[in-house]
Amino acid sequence: MNQKIIKVAVAGASGRMGREVVKMVLGDPELELVAAVARTVPNTDAGRLVGMDACGVNVTNDLELALVESKPDVLVDFTTPQSAVVNTRLAIRHRVRPIMGTTGFTPEDIAELDKQCKAEGIGGLIAPNFSIGAILMMKFAAQASKYFPHLEIIEYHGDQKLDAPSGTAVKTAELIAEVREELRQGNPNEHETIEGSRGGLYQGFRIHSVRLPGVFAQQEVIFGAFGQTLKIRHDSYDRAGYMPGVNTAVKKVMGYTGMIYGFEHLID
Amino acid sequence: MNQKIIKVAVAGASGRMGREVVKMVLGDPELELVAAVARTVPNTDAGRLVGMDACGVNVTNDLELALVESKPDVLVDFTTPQSAVVNTRLAIRHRVRPIMGTTGFTPEDIAELDKQCKAEGIGGLIAPNFSIGAILMMKFAAQASKYFPHLEIIEYHGDQKLDAPSGTAVKTAELIAEVREELRQGNPNEHETIEGSRGGLYQGFRIHSVRLPGVFAQQEVIFGAFGQTLKIRHDSYDRAGYMPGVNTAVKKVMGYTGMIYGFEHLID
Amino acid sequence: MNQKIIKVAVAGASGRMGREVVKMVLGDPELELVAAVARTVPNTDAGRLVGMDACGVNVTNDLELALVESKPDVLVDFTTPQSAVVNTRLAIRHRVRPIMGTTGFTPEDIAELDKQCKAEGIGGLIAPNFSIGAILMMKFAAQASKYFPHLEIIEYHGDQKLDAPSGTAVKTAELIAEVREELRQGNPNEHETIEGSRGGLYQGFRIHSVRLPGVFAQQEVIFGAFGQTLKIRHDSYDRAGYMPGVNTAVKKVMGYTGMIYGFEHLID
Amino acid sequence: MNQKIIKVAVAGASGRMGREVVKMVLGDPELELVAAVARTVPNTDAGRLVGMDACGVNVTNDLELALVESKPDVLVDFTTPQSAVVNTRLAIRHRVRPIMGTTGFTPEDIAELDKQCKAEGIGGLIAPNFSIGAILMMKFAAQASKYFPHLEIIEYHGDQKLDAPSGTAVKTAELIAEVREELRQGNPNEHETIEGSRGGLYQGFRIHSVRLPGVFAQQEVIFGAFGQTLKIRHDSYDRAGYMPGVNTAVKKVMGYTGMIYGFEHLID
């Protein structure tokens, strides 16, 4: 097959995920890095930034300019929830397919961005998680919640993570809430002697966020019923473990139109 | 709906599972206990045996006689692997639908018993596990093995269990082997300094059987890939937790023909 | 050794723990049940109440009267946090050694009750947990916290439990706080998008309370450090598993003076 | 407290462990790097070598000269078994406390080095394992086995590891066997339908070795008793996770006299 090389811009290129994306793009002959954007390290070669040979692409700090000048096919954005919506709009306006690895989108945002993608005739992806293991965990959890409506989610991340619960936990909770019977779990008269100990309440079930050094990203969904417990757990140890998923997303986004929310819709 | 009451015989009625079955049958107005068979406690009222009021059915110790005299619709059999095949044939010959909660059947046995069921126009079920949670664990494990071919199974049971691995572990392994790509895991040069430490080898993956007091029945299937681990775990704490499954089986076996192997085929 | 039989009164005798205590006392020839108190089932024989033979002790509903008339050596009380302090004072006033299996005591309460015990020259015990496994978990957790000051506690109980966190979790947290260096874990700028998801804050670390049907009592203390995680977990499956501990406490409380808080001080 | 800064020399500074030690020393204001020795990278600044800012200490390749000139309090040595004994003697002769992270010492070597340390009035440490978490796991497991003699060990490593069980599992088993009552666990009539499924037998208990990609080094010791399970688990994700242990050793070695074998003796 005579496959066209896909031109990729990376936003958040100096962040921990961004660096892995730069490495992944530079390492795949079917992809070409055409721009790397980061606030803090202008005028560094993007290859050097990630400990590889110079690649001839300098890091810049103006996303719009970078998109206009380098004309990428795809933007991979691992910036912040604060800039997520703005960056996505910008990419679509320049007909660059956005792959957004950030949280911070409301359902209204997603609906609006889907319309914009369709208007421009391009695809897009918003994905809190690019891990196939995490996707299976979410799918299995949603399936199990049909039989076991009593459940809680516990997620574990590094102790410097700012937001709780994690994007993956919220996404899991949403997928469960779509299929689980409505139920407010627990004793209606339960009370906390230490505020917050029962966790965050979402659609009648609880989410707990653990933050500890040494943990990368883990999540367990626990289902309880008379005489039995079912647990589905995913442990991520390494950022690089997400890159096969991002790579798949970059290639698949070329083949459809509209904004997809959730990497799980791109597999199987 | 004018539902006919289902007449049930229980074999192994004095065992720990058998007692739970007797209780379950006596507690469901849609079911009627017509016989209870056990080697060791003849002439005891079956209700009294399980700590309930007398029910008018005495425990006997001759299964064939009990089937002939009480003409049950269904036999629920929690005896031993040694008597499993014989009892199943006996039930079918008397046109009693067998629900066998034991292990000890070869694929040839199952094929033969299926033919016999069909010849008599009745249904039957062989199920090492009646737990909906265990069934989901097995289903999810088989699904995950398509994406994560590297896996091991660890199962935990009480320290007096005689056979290893458990029927559930073997059943899980079979379901996985049906869909997983062929793969001999581990380093080809690995060696054991303590024999058996790498567990039992089944189709290229390993099964480990833990036996400890205080444990009822637990199983974990662990999938490993670069940078991530996926775990699916089911913990059973109580024999009574299986009874909703046995109850469902008794009712569903009335509605089909042939021998089914695995309770999972009775739930969607 | 010519050991005197110890006379025991049980308060909360009709509760789930209370029934186990009644059974345990009736089953130990070194102990004698002299009174059983419960609000709801007066005039039942205490043996019958727990499914054993009649023992000649009727359940009554007035604790003080029971103590006066039966002159027990020890009161084992599994009532409620609301009556905990009142019942303890009452027992001490009548020179009956209180073994309190409830929560609901402030440090001031304990100090006061200790004085009263000493004034009367008797021993007493307040213990949220009588399980040797749980005690070891707490001891190990406190030891580990000297080396790993970053930790979180997750405890799991049945979904009808009223208070969170559990008494065991609070006790564990107290033991840890005594020896752990002061530290406010997590990112100072972290924020919850679902309130409570980060759990309850105690002395700079977090406690999470999971409530699910099918769970009896479980707790895990997780320590995180760069590149490693240490976990100490205790799972209780059965109320009866506490009785060896209660039995030990009844015998040991005869041999010391003053109120002890925590069963761990009675072992080793 | 006016604590004196401890002067540290590192031997094997360019190896994987040595680099981590250099980083650790440079990052702790209570320690001062005074020498870094490595065969292969002379005249490189030690800070630069490990990807940090220049620290003003050049790597040299003559250990004795380095000790003489920089007068360190402590030598941390992650070289090879071949140079282990020679380097240790050299350090002691210059009254530098040796912390040896290598194997290759016979019991006779250790006895001799202990005498030399005492003659010079200094401390020393030979330690094959500096993971505080692993040490605590082993200690806690041995302690728990006094109360819970029924146990099994499950250890997890990468799928290319050659030997099973791991050295840590064997060491744990030895420590347990020293204090646990003699007991052959399990049913004497148990039988394996898949050979090896019950794991490796050591002193009456079982060891299971799991090998999966994505796993670095994990171990769980599980204790079972009526109604309860106690689990102690350690997960290692990264070589750098050993550095807190090395840091502790550097500080503690200043406070005792004689050669200690085994890091576990430095933590209470």
Coordinates of N, CA and C in Angstrom, one line a residue, chain A residues 144-217:
Chain A
A144 N -20.2 -5.3 33.7 CA -20.4 -5.9 35.1 C -21.5 -5.2 35.8
S145 N -21.6 -3.8 35.6 CA -22.5 -3.0 36.4 C -24.0 -3.3 36.1
K146 N -24.2 -4.0 35.0 CA -25.6 -4.4 34.7 C -26.0 -5.5 35.6
Y147 N -25.1 -6.4 36.0 CA -25.4 -7.5 36.9 C -25.2 -7.1 38.4
F148 N -24.2 -6.2 38.6 CA -23.8 -5.9 40.0 C -23.9 -4.4 40.1
P149 N -25.0 -3.8 40.4 CA -25.2 -2.4 40.5 C -24.5 -1.7 41.6
H150 N -24.0 -2.5 42.6 CA -23.3 -1.9 43.8 C -21.8 -1.9 43.5
L151 N -21.2 -0.7 43.4 CA -19.8 -0.7 43.0 C -19.2 0.6 43.5
E152 N -17.9 0.6 43.6 CA -17.1 1.8 43.9 C -15.8 1.8 43.1
I153 N -15.3 3.0 42.8 CA -14.1 3.1 42.0 C -13.0 3.7 42.8
I154 N -11.9 3.0 42.8 CA -10.7 3.6 43.5 C -9.6 3.8 42.4
E155 N -9.1 5.0 42.3 CA -8.0 5.3 41.4 C -6.8 5.8 42.1
Y156 N -5.6 5.5 41.6 CA -4.4 5.8 42.2 C -3.5 6.5 41.2
H157 N -3.0 7.7 41.6 CA -2.0 8.4 40.8 C -0.9 9.0 41.7
G158 N 0.1 9.6 41.0 CA 1.2 10.2 41.7 C 0.7 11.3 42.6
D159 N 1.5 11.6 43.6 CA 1.1 12.6 44.6 C 1.1 14.0 44.2
Q160 N 1.7 14.3 43.0 CA 1.7 15.7 42.5 C 0.6 16.0 41.5
K161 N -0.3 15.0 41.2 CA -1.4 15.2 40.3 C -2.3 16.2 40.9
L162 N -2.8 17.2 40.1 CA -3.6 18.3 40.6 C -5.1 18.0 40.8
D163 N -5.7 17.3 39.8 CA -7.1 17.1 39.9 C -7.5 15.7 40.3
A164 N -8.7 15.7 41.0 CA -9.2 14.4 41.5 C -10.8 14.5 41.3
P165 N -11.4 13.5 40.8 CA -10.9 12.2 40.3 C -10.2 12.4 39.0
S166 N -9.4 11.3 38.6 CA -8.7 11.3 37.3 C -9.7 11.3 36.2
G167 N -9.3 11.7 35.0 CA -10.1 11.7 33.8 C -10.6 10.3 33.5
T168 N -9.7 9.3 33.7 CA -10.1 7.9 33.5 C -11.3 7.5 34.4
A169 N -11.1 7.9 35.7 CA -12.2 7.5 36.6 C -13.5 8.1 36.2
V170 N -13.5 9.4 35.8 CA -14.7 10.1 35.4 C -15.3 9.4 34.2
K171 N -14.5 9.1 33.3 CA -14.9 8.4 32.0 C -15.5 7.0 32.4
T172 N -14.9 6.3 33.2 CA -15.4 5.0 33.7 C -16.8 5.2 34.3
A173 N -16.9 6.1 35.2 CA -18.1 6.4 35.9 C -19.2 6.7 34.9
E174 N -18.9 7.5 33.9 CA -19.9 7.9 32.9 C -20.4 6.6 32.1
L175 N -19.4 5.8 31.7 CA -19.8 4.6 31.0 C -20.7 3.6 31.8
I176 N -20.4 3.6 33.1 CA -21.2 2.8 34.0 C -22.6 3.3 34.2
A177 N -22.6 4.7 34.4 CA -23.9 5.3 34.6 C -24.9 5.2 33.4
E178 N -24.3 5.0 32.2 CA -25.2 4.8 31.0 C -26.0 3.5 31.1
V179 N -25.4 2.5 31.7 CA -26.1 1.2 31.6 C -26.5 0.6 33.0
R180 N -26.1 1.2 34.1 CA -26.4 0.7 35.4 C -27.8 1.2 35.8
E181 N -28.5 0.3 36.5 CA -29.8 0.7 37.0 C -29.6 1.9 38.1
E182 N -30.5 2.8 38.2 CA -30.4 3.9 39.1 C -30.4 3.4 40.5
L183 N -29.5 3.8 41.3 CA -29.4 3.3 42.7 C -28.5 4.2 43.5
R184 N -29.0 4.6 44.7 CA -28.2 5.4 45.6 C -27.7 4.4 46.6
Q185 N -26.4 4.0 46.5 CA -25.8 3.0 47.4 C -25.6 3.5 48.8
G186 N -25.4 2.5 49.7 CA -25.0 2.8 51.1 C -26.3 3.0 51.9
N187 N -26.0 3.2 53.2 CA -27.1 3.4 54.1 C -27.5 4.9 54.1
P188 N -28.8 5.2 53.9 CA -29.2 6.6 53.8 C -28.8 7.4 55.1
N189 N -28.6 6.7 56.2 CA -28.3 7.4 57.4 C -26.8 7.4 57.7
E190 N -26.0 7.0 56.7 CA -24.6 6.9 57.0 C -24.0 8.4 57.3
H191 N -23.0 8.5 58.1 CA -22.4 9.8 58.4 C -20.9 9.7 58.5
E192 N -20.3 10.7 58.1 CA -18.8 10.8 58.1 C -18.3 11.4 59.4
T193 N -17.5 10.8 60.2 CA -16.8 11.4 61.3 C -15.6 12.2 60.8
I194 N -15.0 11.8 59.7 CA -14.0 12.6 59.0 C -14.5 12.9 57.6
E195 N -14.8 14.2 57.4 CA -15.4 14.6 56.2 C -14.7 14.1 54.9
G196 N -15.4 13.6 54.0 CA -14.8 13.2 52.7 C -14.4 11.7 52.7
S197 N -14.5 11.0 53.9 CA -14.0 9.7 53.9 C -14.8 8.7 53.0
R198 N -16.0 9.0 52.8 CA -16.8 8.2 51.9 C -16.6 8.5 50.4
G199 N -15.7 9.4 50.1 CA -15.3 9.6 48.7 C -16.3 10.5 48.0
G200 N -16.1 10.7 46.7 CA -16.9 11.6 45.9 C -18.1 10.8 45.4
L201 N -19.3 11.5 45.4 CA -20.5 10.8 45.0 C -20.9 11.1 43.5
Y202 N -21.0 10.0 42.7 CA -21.4 10.2 41.3 C -22.5 9.3 41.0
Q203 N -23.7 9.8 40.7 CA -24.8 9.0 40.3 C -25.1 7.8 41.2
G204 N -24.9 8.1 42.5 CA -25.3 7.1 43.5 C -24.2 6.2 43.9
F205 N -23.0 6.3 43.3 CA -21.9 5.4 43.7 C -20.7 6.3 44.0
R206 N -19.6 5.8 44.6 CA -18.5 6.6 45.1 C -17.2 6.4 44.3
I207 N -16.5 7.4 44.3 CA -15.2 7.4 43.6 C -14.1 7.9 44.6
H208 N -13.0 7.2 44.8 CA -12.0 7.5 45.7 C -10.7 7.7 44.9
S209 N -10.0 8.8 45.2 CA -8.7 9.2 44.6 C -7.6 9.1 45.5
V210 N -6.7 8.1 45.3 CA -5.5 8.0 46.1 C -4.3 8.7 45.4
R211 N -3.5 9.4 46.1 CA -2.3 10.1 45.6 C -1.1 9.7 46.4
L212 N -0.2 9.0 45.7 CA 1.0 8.6 46.4 C 2.2 8.6 45.5
P213 N 3.4 9.0 46.1 CA 4.6 8.9 45.2 C 4.8 7.5 44.8
G214 N 5.4 7.3 43.7 CA 5.8 5.9 43.3 C 4.7 5.3 42.4
V215 N 3.5 5.9 42.5 CA 2.4 5.3 41.7 C 2.3 6.1 40.4
F216 N 2.1 5.4 39.3 CA 2.0 6.1 38.0 C 0.5 6.3 37.7
A217 N -0.3 5.2 37.4 CA -1.7 5.3 37.2 C -2.3 4.0 37.3

